[in-house]
CSV table of C-alpha atoms and ligand atoms in Angstrom, one decimal:
chain,number,residue,atom,x,y,z
A,29,MET,CA,-12.7,30.1,12.2
A,30,ARG,CA,-13.6,28.3,8.6
A,31,THR,CA,-11.5,25.5,7.3
A,32,ALA,CA,-10.7,25.4,3.1
A,33,LYS,CA,-13.5,23.5,1.5
A,34,ARG,CA,-10.9,21.4,0.3
A,35,LEU,CA,-11.1,19.4,3.9
A,36,ASP,CA,-14.7,19.1,2.6
A,37,ASN,CA,-13.6,17.2,-0.3
A,38,LEU,CA,-11.6,14.6,1.4
A,39,ALA,CA,-13.0,10.9,1.3
A,40,PRO,CA,-14.8,10.3,5.0
A,41,TYR,CA,-12.2,8.0,7.4
A,42,LEU,CA,-12.8,4.3,6.1
A,43,PHE,CA,-13.2,2.5,9.4
A,44,ALA,CA,-15.7,5.4,11.3
A,45,ARG,CA,-18.8,3.7,11.3
A,46,ILE,CA,-17.0,0.3,11.9
A,47,ASP,CA,-15.1,1.9,15.0
A,48,ALA,CA,-18.7,3.0,16.6
A,49,LYS,CA,-20.4,-0.7,15.6
A,50,LYS,CA,-17.3,-2.5,17.8
A,51,ALA,CA,-17.0,0.9,21.0
A,52,GLU,CA,-20.9,-0.1,20.8
A,53,LEU,CA,-20.8,-4.3,21.1
A,54,GLU,CA,-17.5,-4.2,23.6
A,55,ALA,CA,-19.7,-1.9,26.0
A,56,LYS,CA,-22.2,-4.7,25.9
A,57,GLY,CA,-19.0,-7.0,27.1
A,58,ALA,CA,-18.6,-9.0,23.3
A,59,ASP,CA,-15.1,-10.3,22.6
A,60,VAL,CA,-14.4,-8.4,19.2
A,61,ILE,CA,-11.6,-9.6,17.3
A,62,SER,CA,-10.2,-7.2,14.4
A,63,LEU,CA,-9.4,-8.5,10.8
A,64,GLY,CA,-9.9,-5.2,9.7
A,65,ILE,CA,-6.2,-3.3,10.0
A,66,GLY,CA,-3.2,-3.5,7.8
A,67,ASP,CA,-0.5,-3.5,10.3
A,68,PRO,CA,2.3,-5.6,10.8
A,69,ASP,CA,1.8,-7.9,14.1
A,70,ILE,CA,5.2,-9.5,14.8
A,71,ALA,CA,8.3,-7.0,16.5
A,72,THR,CA,10.7,-5.5,13.8
A,73,PRO,CA,13.2,-8.1,13.6
A,74,ALA,CA,16.0,-7.9,16.5
A,75,HIS,CA,19.0,-6.9,14.0
A,76,ILE,CA,17.4,-3.8,13.0
A,77,VAL,CA,16.1,-2.8,16.6
A,78,CYS,CA,19.8,-3.1,17.2
A,79,ALA,CA,21.3,-0.9,14.6
A,80,MET,CA,18.6,1.5,16.0
A,81,ALA,CA,19.8,1.8,19.6
A,82,LYS,CA,23.3,2.1,18.4
A,83,ALA,CA,22.6,4.4,15.6
A,84,ILE,CA,20.6,6.6,18.3
A,85,ARG,CA,23.1,7.2,21.0
A,86,ASN,CA,25.5,9.0,18.4
A,87,PRO,CA,25.4,12.9,18.8
A,88,ALA,CA,26.0,13.2,15.0
A,89,ASN,CA,22.4,11.7,14.3
A,90,HIS,CA,21.0,14.5,16.7
A,91,GLN,CA,21.4,16.9,14.3
A,92,TYR,CA,18.8,18.0,11.4
A,93,PRO,CA,18.9,15.2,8.9
A,94,ASP,CA,20.3,15.2,5.2
A,95,TYR,CA,16.5,16.8,3.6
A,96,ALA,CA,16.8,13.9,0.4
A,97,GLY,CA,18.3,11.3,3.1
A,98,SER,CA,21.4,10.3,4.0
A,99,LEU,CA,23.6,9.1,1.4
A,100,GLU,CA,24.6,6.2,3.1
A,101,TYR,CA,20.9,5.5,3.1
A,102,ARG,CA,20.2,6.7,-0.7
A,103,GLU,CA,23.2,3.7,-1.4
A,104,ALA,CA,21.5,0.9,0.6
A,105,CYS,CA,18.2,1.8,-1.2
A,106,ALA,CA,20.0,1.5,-5.1
A,107,ARG,CA,21.7,-2.0,-3.9
A,108,TYR,CA,18.2,-3.1,-2.9
A,109,MET,CA,17.2,-1.9,-6.1
A,110,GLN,CA,19.6,-3.5,-7.9
A,111,ARG,CA,19.9,-6.7,-5.8
A,112,ARG,CA,16.5,-7.5,-6.2
A,113,PHE,CA,14.8,-6.1,-9.4
A,114,SER,CA,18.2,-5.7,-11.3
A,115,VAL,CA,17.8,-2.4,-11.6
A,116,GLU,CA,20.3,0.4,-11.6
A,117,VAL,CA,19.3,3.8,-9.7
A,118,ASP,CA,21.7,7.0,-9.3
A,119,PRO,CA,21.2,7.1,-5.3
A,120,LYS,CA,22.2,10.6,-6.1
A,121,ARG,CA,19.7,11.9,-8.3
A,122,GLU,CA,17.4,8.8,-8.4
A,123,VAL,CA,16.5,8.7,-4.8
A,124,LEU,CA,14.7,10.0,-2.1
A,125,ALA,CA,14.2,9.2,1.3
A,126,LEU,CA,10.7,9.6,2.7
A,127,ILE,CA,9.0,9.4,6.4
A,128,GLY,CA,7.1,6.7,5.1
A,129,SER,CA,5.4,6.1,1.2
A,130,LYS,CA,2.7,7.3,2.4
A,131,GLU,CA,4.0,10.9,2.9
A,132,GLY,CA,5.8,10.7,-0.5
A,133,ILE,CA,2.7,9.5,-2.5
A,134,ALA,CA,0.3,12.3,-1.1
A,135,HIS,CA,3.1,14.8,-1.6
A,136,LEU,CA,3.2,14.0,-5.0
A,137,CYS,CA,1.1,15.7,-6.0
A,138,ASN,CA,2.6,18.7,-5.2
A,139,ALA,CA,4.9,18.7,-7.3
A,140,PHE,CA,2.6,17.8,-10.3
A,141,VAL,CA,-1.0,18.7,-9.9
A,142,ASP,CA,-2.4,22.3,-10.3
A,143,PRO,CA,-5.9,23.2,-9.3
A,144,GLY,CA,-8.4,22.0,-11.5
A,145,GLU,CA,-6.1,19.0,-12.9
A,146,TYR,CA,-6.7,15.3,-12.7
A,147,VAL,CA,-4.9,12.3,-10.6
A,148,LEU,CA,-5.7,8.9,-12.4
A,149,ALA,CA,-6.1,6.4,-9.5
A,150,PRO,CA,-7.8,2.9,-9.2
A,151,SER,CA,-11.5,2.4,-8.5
A,152,ILE,CA,-10.4,0.2,-5.5
A,153,GLY,CA,-7.4,1.4,-3.9
A,154,TYR,CA,-5.2,3.2,-1.8
A,155,PRO,CA,-7.4,6.1,-0.4
A,156,VAL,CA,-3.7,8.6,-0.5
A,157,TYR,CA,-3.8,8.6,-4.5
A,158,SER,CA,-6.7,10.1,-4.1
A,159,SER,CA,-6.7,12.4,-0.3
A,160,GLY,CA,-3.6,13.5,-2.2
A,161,ALA,CA,-4.9,15.5,-5.3
A,162,THR,CA,-7.7,16.4,-2.9
A,163,LEU,CA,-5.8,18.6,-0.9
A,164,VAL,CA,-4.2,20.0,-3.7
A,165,SER,CA,-7.9,21.3,-5.4
A,166,ALA,CA,-7.4,18.5,-8.3
A,167,ASN,CA,-9.6,15.6,-9.1
A,168,THR,CA,-9.6,12.0,-9.1
A,169,TYR,CA,-10.8,9.8,-12.2
A,170,ALA,CA,-11.3,6.4,-10.6
A,171,MET,CA,-10.3,3.6,-13.4
A,172,PRO,CA,-12.7,1.2,-13.3
A,173,MET,CA,-10.8,-2.4,-12.0
A,174,ARG,CA,-12.4,-5.3,-13.1
A,175,GLU,CA,-12.6,-9.0,-11.1
A,176,GLU,CA,-11.8,-10.5,-14.6
A,177,ASP,CA,-9.7,-8.3,-15.9
A,178,GLY,CA,-7.7,-9.4,-12.7
A,179,PHE,CA,-8.5,-6.0,-10.8
A,180,LEU,CA,-5.9,-4.8,-13.1
A,181,ALA,CA,-6.7,-0.8,-13.5
A,182,ASP,CA,-8.4,0.2,-16.5
A,183,PHE,CA,-6.2,3.3,-17.7
A,184,THR,CA,-7.9,2.6,-21.4
A,185,ALA,CA,-11.3,3.9,-20.2
A,186,VAL,CA,-10.6,7.5,-19.2
A,187,PRO,CA,-12.1,10.0,-21.5
A,188,GLU,CA,-9.8,12.7,-23.9
A,189,SER,CA,-11.1,15.2,-22.0
A,190,VAL,CA,-9.9,13.8,-17.9
A,191,LEU,CA,-6.7,12.4,-20.5
A,192,GLU,CA,-5.9,16.7,-21.8
A,193,LYS,CA,-6.0,17.6,-17.9
A,194,ALA,CA,-4.4,14.5,-16.5
A,195,LYS,CA,-1.0,14.5,-15.0
A,196,ILE,CA,-0.5,11.2,-12.6
A,197,LEU,CA,-1.4,8.0,-13.0
A,198,PHE,CA,-0.9,5.7,-9.9
A,199,LEU,CA,-1.1,2.1,-9.8
A,200,ASN,CA,-0.2,-0.4,-7.1
A,201,TYR,CA,0.5,-4.1,-7.9
A,202,PRO,CA,1.0,-6.1,-5.7
A,203,ASN,CA,-2.6,-4.4,-5.0
A,204,ASN,CA,-4.2,-3.1,-1.2
A,205,PRO,CA,-6.9,-4.3,-1.3
A,206,THR,CA,-7.2,-6.8,-3.7
A,207,GLY,CA,-4.5,-8.9,-3.3
A,208,ALA,CA,-3.8,-8.9,-7.4
A,209,VAL,CA,-0.5,-8.8,-9.3
A,210,ALA,CA,0.2,-7.2,-12.0
A,211,THR,CA,1.4,-8.7,-15.4
A,212,GLU,CA,4.9,-7.5,-17.4
A,213,GLU,CA,2.4,-6.6,-20.2
A,214,TYR,CA,0.7,-4.7,-18.2
A,215,PHE,CA,3.0,-2.6,-17.1
A,216,ASP,CA,4.5,-2.1,-20.7
A,217,LYS,CA,0.8,-0.6,-21.8
A,218,ALA,CA,0.3,1.3,-18.6
A,219,ILE,CA,4.4,2.6,-19.7
A,220,ALA,CA,3.3,3.1,-23.4
A,221,PHE,CA,0.3,4.9,-22.2
A,222,CYS,CA,1.6,7.5,-20.1
A,223,LEU,CA,4.5,7.9,-22.6
A,224,GLU,CA,1.5,8.8,-25.2
A,225,HIS,CA,-0.1,11.1,-23.2
A,226,ASP,CA,2.5,12.8,-21.3
A,227,LEU,CA,1.5,11.4,-17.9
A,228,LEU,CA,3.8,10.9,-15.1
A,229,LEU,CA,3.3,7.0,-13.7
A,230,ALA,CA,3.4,6.5,-10.1
A,231,HIS,CA,4.1,3.0,-9.1
A,232,ASP,CA,3.0,2.2,-5.1
A,233,ASN,CA,5.2,-0.9,-4.6
A,234,ALA,CA,4.5,-1.4,-1.1
A,235,TYR,CA,4.2,-5.2,-1.0
A,236,CYS,CA,6.7,-5.8,-3.7
A,237,ASP,CA,8.5,-8.2,-0.8
A,238,ILE,CA,5.5,-10.0,0.8
A,239,CYS,CA,4.9,-12.9,-2.2
A,240,PHE,CA,4.2,-16.5,-1.8
A,241,ASP,CA,4.4,-19.6,-4.0
A,242,GLY,CA,7.3,-18.6,-5.3
A,243,TYR,CA,5.7,-15.9,-6.9
A,244,ARG,CA,8.3,-12.9,-7.0
A,245,ALA,CA,6.6,-9.3,-7.5
A,246,PRO,CA,8.8,-7.1,-10.0
A,247,SER,CA,9.5,-3.1,-10.2
A,248,ILE,CA,7.9,-1.5,-12.6
A,249,LEU,CA,11.1,0.2,-12.8
A,250,GLU,CA,12.4,-3.4,-15.3
A,251,ARG,CA,10.6,-2.7,-17.7
A,252,PRO,CA,11.8,-0.8,-21.0
A,253,ARG,CA,11.4,2.9,-21.4
A,254,ALA,CA,10.0,2.8,-17.8
A,255,LYS,CA,12.4,5.4,-16.5
A,256,GLU,CA,11.4,7.8,-19.0
A,257,CYS,CA,8.1,8.2,-16.9
A,258,CYS,CA,8.1,6.0,-14.0
A,259,ILE,CA,8.5,7.4,-10.3
A,260,GLU,CA,8.1,3.8,-8.3
A,261,PHE,CA,7.5,4.0,-4.5
A,262,PHE,CA,9.1,1.4,-1.7
A,263,SER,CA,8.0,1.6,2.3
A,264,LEU,CA,10.0,-0.6,4.7
A,265,SER,CA,6.6,-1.0,6.7
A,266,LYS,CA,5.7,-4.4,5.3
A,267,SER,CA,8.8,-5.5,4.4
A,268,TYR,CA,10.1,-5.7,8.1
A,269,ASN,CA,7.5,-4.7,10.3
A,270,MET,CA,8.5,-1.3,10.4
A,271,THR,CA,4.9,0.8,10.2
A,272,GLY,CA,6.2,2.7,13.3
A,273,TRP,CA,9.4,3.6,12.4
A,274,ARG,CA,8.4,6.1,8.9
A,275,ILE,CA,10.5,5.0,6.6
A,276,GLY,CA,10.3,4.7,2.6
A,277,PHE,CA,11.4,5.9,-0.7
A,278,ALA,CA,11.2,6.9,-4.2
A,279,CYS,CA,13.2,6.1,-7.2
A,280,GLY,CA,12.9,6.5,-10.8
A,281,ASN,CA,12.7,9.6,-13.1
A,282,GLU,CA,14.8,11.7,-12.2
A,283,GLN,CA,12.9,15.2,-13.1
A,284,ALA,CA,10.1,13.3,-10.6
A,285,VAL,CA,12.4,12.8,-8.0
A,286,GLN,CA,13.7,16.1,-8.1
A,287,ALA,CA,10.5,17.6,-7.9
A,288,LEU,CA,9.4,15.7,-4.8
A,289,GLY,CA,12.2,16.6,-3.3
A,290,THR,CA,11.2,20.4,-3.8
A,291,VAL,CA,8.1,19.8,-2.6
A,292,LYS,CA,9.5,18.1,0.4
A,293,ASN,CA,12.8,20.2,1.2
A,294,ASN,CA,10.0,23.2,2.1
A,295,LEU,CA,7.9,20.5,4.2
A,296,ASP,CA,9.3,18.7,6.0
A,297,SER,CA,13.0,18.2,6.9
A,298,GLY,CA,13.6,14.5,6.6
A,299,GLN,CA,13.7,11.7,8.5
A,300,PHE,CA,15.5,11.2,11.8
A,301,THR,CA,19.1,10.2,10.9
A,302,ALA,CA,18.9,7.4,13.1
A,303,ILE,CA,16.1,5.5,11.6
A,304,GLN,CA,17.6,5.8,8.1
A,305,GLN,CA,20.6,4.1,9.8
A,306,ALA,CA,18.3,1.0,11.3
A,307,ALA,CA,16.4,0.9,8.2
A,308,ILE,CA,20.3,0.4,6.2
A,309,ALA,CA,20.7,-2.9,8.5
A,310,ALA,CA,17.6,-3.8,7.2
A,311,LEU,CA,18.0,-3.3,3.4
A,312,ASP,CA,21.5,-4.5,3.6
A,313,GLY,CA,21.3,-7.5,6.3
A,314,SER,CA,19.7,-10.9,5.9
A,315,GLN,CA,16.2,-10.9,4.4
A,316,ASP,CA,15.5,-14.2,6.3
A,317,CYS,CA,13.5,-12.1,8.3
A,318,VAL,CA,11.3,-11.5,5.1
A,319,GLU,CA,10.7,-14.5,3.8
A,320,GLU,CA,10.0,-16.1,7.9
A,321,MET,CA,6.9,-13.3,7.6
A,322,CYS,CA,5.8,-14.2,4.5
A,323,GLU,CA,5.9,-18.0,5.3
A,324,LEU,CA,3.4,-17.2,8.0
A,325,TYR,CA,1.6,-14.5,6.3
A,326,ALA,CA,0.5,-17.8,3.2
A,327,LYS,CA,-0.1,-20.3,6.5
A,328,ARG,CA,-2.7,-17.3,7.8
A,329,ARG,CA,-3.9,-16.7,4.0
A,330,ASP,CA,-4.6,-20.9,3.6
A,331,LEU,CA,-6.2,-20.6,6.9
A,332,VAL,CA,-8.9,-17.8,5.7
A,333,VAL,CA,-9.2,-19.1,2.9
A,334,ASN,CA,-10.4,-22.3,3.1
A,335,ALA,CA,-12.7,-21.0,6.2
A,336,PHE,CA,-14.7,-18.8,3.7
A,337,ARG,CA,-14.8,-21.7,1.0
A,338,ALA,CA,-15.9,-23.9,3.7
A,339,ILE,CA,-18.8,-21.7,4.2
A,340,GLY,CA,-19.7,-21.5,0.6
A,341,MET,CA,-18.0,-18.1,-0.5
A,342,ASP,CA,-16.1,-18.2,-3.4
A,343,CYS,CA,-12.3,-16.6,-2.8
A,344,THR,CA,-8.7,-16.9,-4.5
A,345,ALA,CA,-6.1,-17.1,-2.9
A,346,PRO,CA,-3.6,-14.2,-3.1
A,347,LYS,CA,-0.1,-14.2,-4.4
A,348,ALA,CA,0.7,-11.4,-2.1
A,349,THR,CA,0.0,-9.0,-0.1
A,350,ILE,CA,-1.7,-9.6,3.6
A,351,TYR,CA,-4.8,-9.2,2.7
A,352,ILE,CA,-7.7,-11.2,1.3
A,353,TRP,CA,-10.7,-9.7,-0.7
A,354,VAL,CA,-13.8,-11.7,-0.5
A,355,LYS,CA,-16.8,-11.0,-2.7
A,356,VAL,CA,-20.0,-10.9,-0.5
A,357,PRO,CA,-22.9,-13.3,-0.9
A,358,ALA,CA,-26.3,-12.2,-3.1
A,359,GLY,CA,-28.3,-9.8,-1.1
A,360,TYR,CA,-25.2,-8.0,0.9
A,361,THR,CA,-23.5,-5.0,0.9
A,362,SER,CA,-20.0,-4.4,2.3
A,363,GLU,CA,-21.4,-2.8,4.6
A,364,SER,CA,-24.0,-4.9,5.3
A,365,PHE,CA,-22.0,-8.1,5.9
A,366,ALA,CA,-19.4,-6.8,7.5
A,367,THR,CA,-22.5,-5.7,9.8
A,368,GLU,CA,-23.4,-9.2,9.9
A,369,LEU,CA,-19.7,-10.4,10.5
A,370,LEU,CA,-19.5,-8.1,13.4
A,371,GLU,CA,-22.8,-9.1,15.3
A,372,ARG,CA,-22.8,-12.5,14.2
A,373,ALA,CA,-19.4,-14.0,14.7
A,374,GLN,CA,-17.7,-10.5,16.4
A,375,VAL,CA,-15.3,-10.1,13.7
A,376,ILE,CA,-14.3,-7.2,12.4
A,377,VAL,CA,-13.4,-7.0,8.4
A,378,THR,CA,-12.9,-4.2,6.1
A,379,PRO,CA,-15.9,-3.1,3.8
A,380,GLY,CA,-14.8,-3.2,0.2
A,381,SER,CA,-16.9,0.1,-0.5
A,382,GLY,CA,-14.3,1.9,2.2
A,383,TYR,CA,-11.4,2.1,-1.4
A,384,GLY,CA,-13.5,3.5,-3.8
A,385,GLU,CA,-17.2,2.8,-5.8
A,386,GLY,CA,-15.3,-0.2,-7.3
A,387,GLY,CA,-15.2,-2.1,-3.8
A,388,GLU,CA,-18.7,-2.7,-3.6
A,389,GLY,CA,-20.0,-5.9,-2.7
A,390,TYR,CA,-16.2,-7.3,-1.4
A,391,ILE,CA,-14.9,-7.5,1.9
A,392,ARG,CA,-11.0,-6.8,3.0
A,393,ILE,CA,-9.7,-9.3,5.7
A,394,SER,CA,-6.2,-8.5,6.9
A,395,LEU,CA,-3.7,-11.4,7.5
A,396,THR,CA,-1.9,-9.4,10.5
A,397,THR,CA,-3.9,-10.8,13.5
A,398,PRO,CA,-1.9,-12.9,15.9
A,399,ASP,CA,-2.4,-16.4,15.1
A,400,GLN,CA,-4.9,-17.3,18.1
A,401,LEU,CA,-6.7,-15.1,17.5
A,402,LEU,CA,-7.1,-15.6,13.8
A,403,GLU,CA,-7.8,-19.1,14.4
A,404,GLU,CA,-10.6,-18.4,17.0
A,405,ALA,CA,-12.3,-15.7,14.3
A,406,VAL,CA,-12.1,-18.5,11.7
A,407,ARG,CA,-13.7,-20.8,13.7
A,408,ARG,CA,-16.4,-18.0,14.9
A,409,ILE,CA,-16.6,-17.7,10.9
A,410,GLY,CA,-16.9,-21.5,10.0
A,411,ARG,CA,-20.2,-21.7,12.9
A,412,LEU,CA,-21.8,-19.3,10.4
A,413,ASN,CA,-23.0,-22.2,7.8
A,414,GLU,CA,-26.4,-20.7,6.8
A,415,MET,CA,-24.5,-17.7,5.0
A,416,ARG,CA,-24.0,-18.2,1.2
B,19,PLP,C1,0.7,0.4,4.0
B,19,PLP,C2,0.9,0.5,2.7
B,19,PLP,C3,2.0,1.2,1.6
B,19,PLP,C4,3.2,1.6,3.6
B,19,PLP,O1,2.8,3.2,3.7
B,19,PLP,P1,4.0,3.8,5.3
B,19,PLP,O2,3.5,5.3,4.5
B,19,PLP,O3,5.3,3.2,3.9
B,19,PLP,O4,4.2,3.3,6.0
B,19,PLP,C5,1.9,2.4,1.0
B,19,PLP,N1,0.9,1.7,-0.2
B,19,PLP,C6,-0.3,1.2,0.0
B,19,PLP,C7,-0.9,0.5,-0.6
B,19,PLP,C8,-0.1,0.8,1.5
B,19,PLP,O5,-1.0,-0.4,1.7
């Protein structure tokens, strides 16, 4: 048996080497703390779980769901867009339920990208933008992201020869892994660029509700002319601690939403209606739970930022996301520094190089570790005072 070549072209699993090292240390009895994975440690809020418990008892929910998502769910998504961003989307034509936003992001390439064509993806980013392209035998062009530009992906650097074959430009602000946020001017320039070059702009807004210090992340759909070229991805995973539930949505340009829907009609049969009903409770319910999570993450952020600064490392406090992006000291690579932290402090962080070529020289720390463990990790890092 021979698997398709495109499988060999997928980037290796980000955490494989670190996982092996962790297993080796744990076998020797070490107490390893992971600050590696971005998966909320707090339970899904009770009112959402209660809505699910009720919905699961309704036999009408046990049948095949509406493929595009129930109209009730799509209407709740549209209400959220209106309330949160003052953006109007038609729940019937411009909103599509997703089985988690990852699935939608990956499948978007099936709808828009032919073999040999290009997607433009940030050189530091969520690996799914390029793996979606790889799985349809297409190419990825990595747009440079520089710290001095606030990690805003430089689409103007894409060569003309690539642009001619490019179909989608992926952006993600607030950004995983850098924690960077975008300005309105940047979104406007990206929209103008996509209109000029006939590209679909796919904006991943998974972290729009995890913001600190009074910052409120925008939707790209707030910007003029955005609906002519933009599809935006939203996820309930991080906002409502629902990573395991697999629920999100896409909205924006009707042609893009419908094309993605056509792909999905042929691949899956939608998300369990009971989960959609729980998601309605999340989107329509009190947003106090989101605010509480943001307060908790802000506290953890300060703890981690202060710990790195105390050992002489440069580290900015992000305005959003659940990640801290830290430049490694001179003489280290992402991986050698991550290995040093693991061996000397038994703390796992993610090497920035795992997020693409632009991530070399950084590590990512996730804030989704329970307070006590995070405090212990920070104490251990603080003892490494000769690291600078
Ligand atoms: C977590 C995350 C998502 C959300 O994925 P789901 O499939 O909705 O759980 C999307 N994009 C980025 C950049 C993420 O970090």
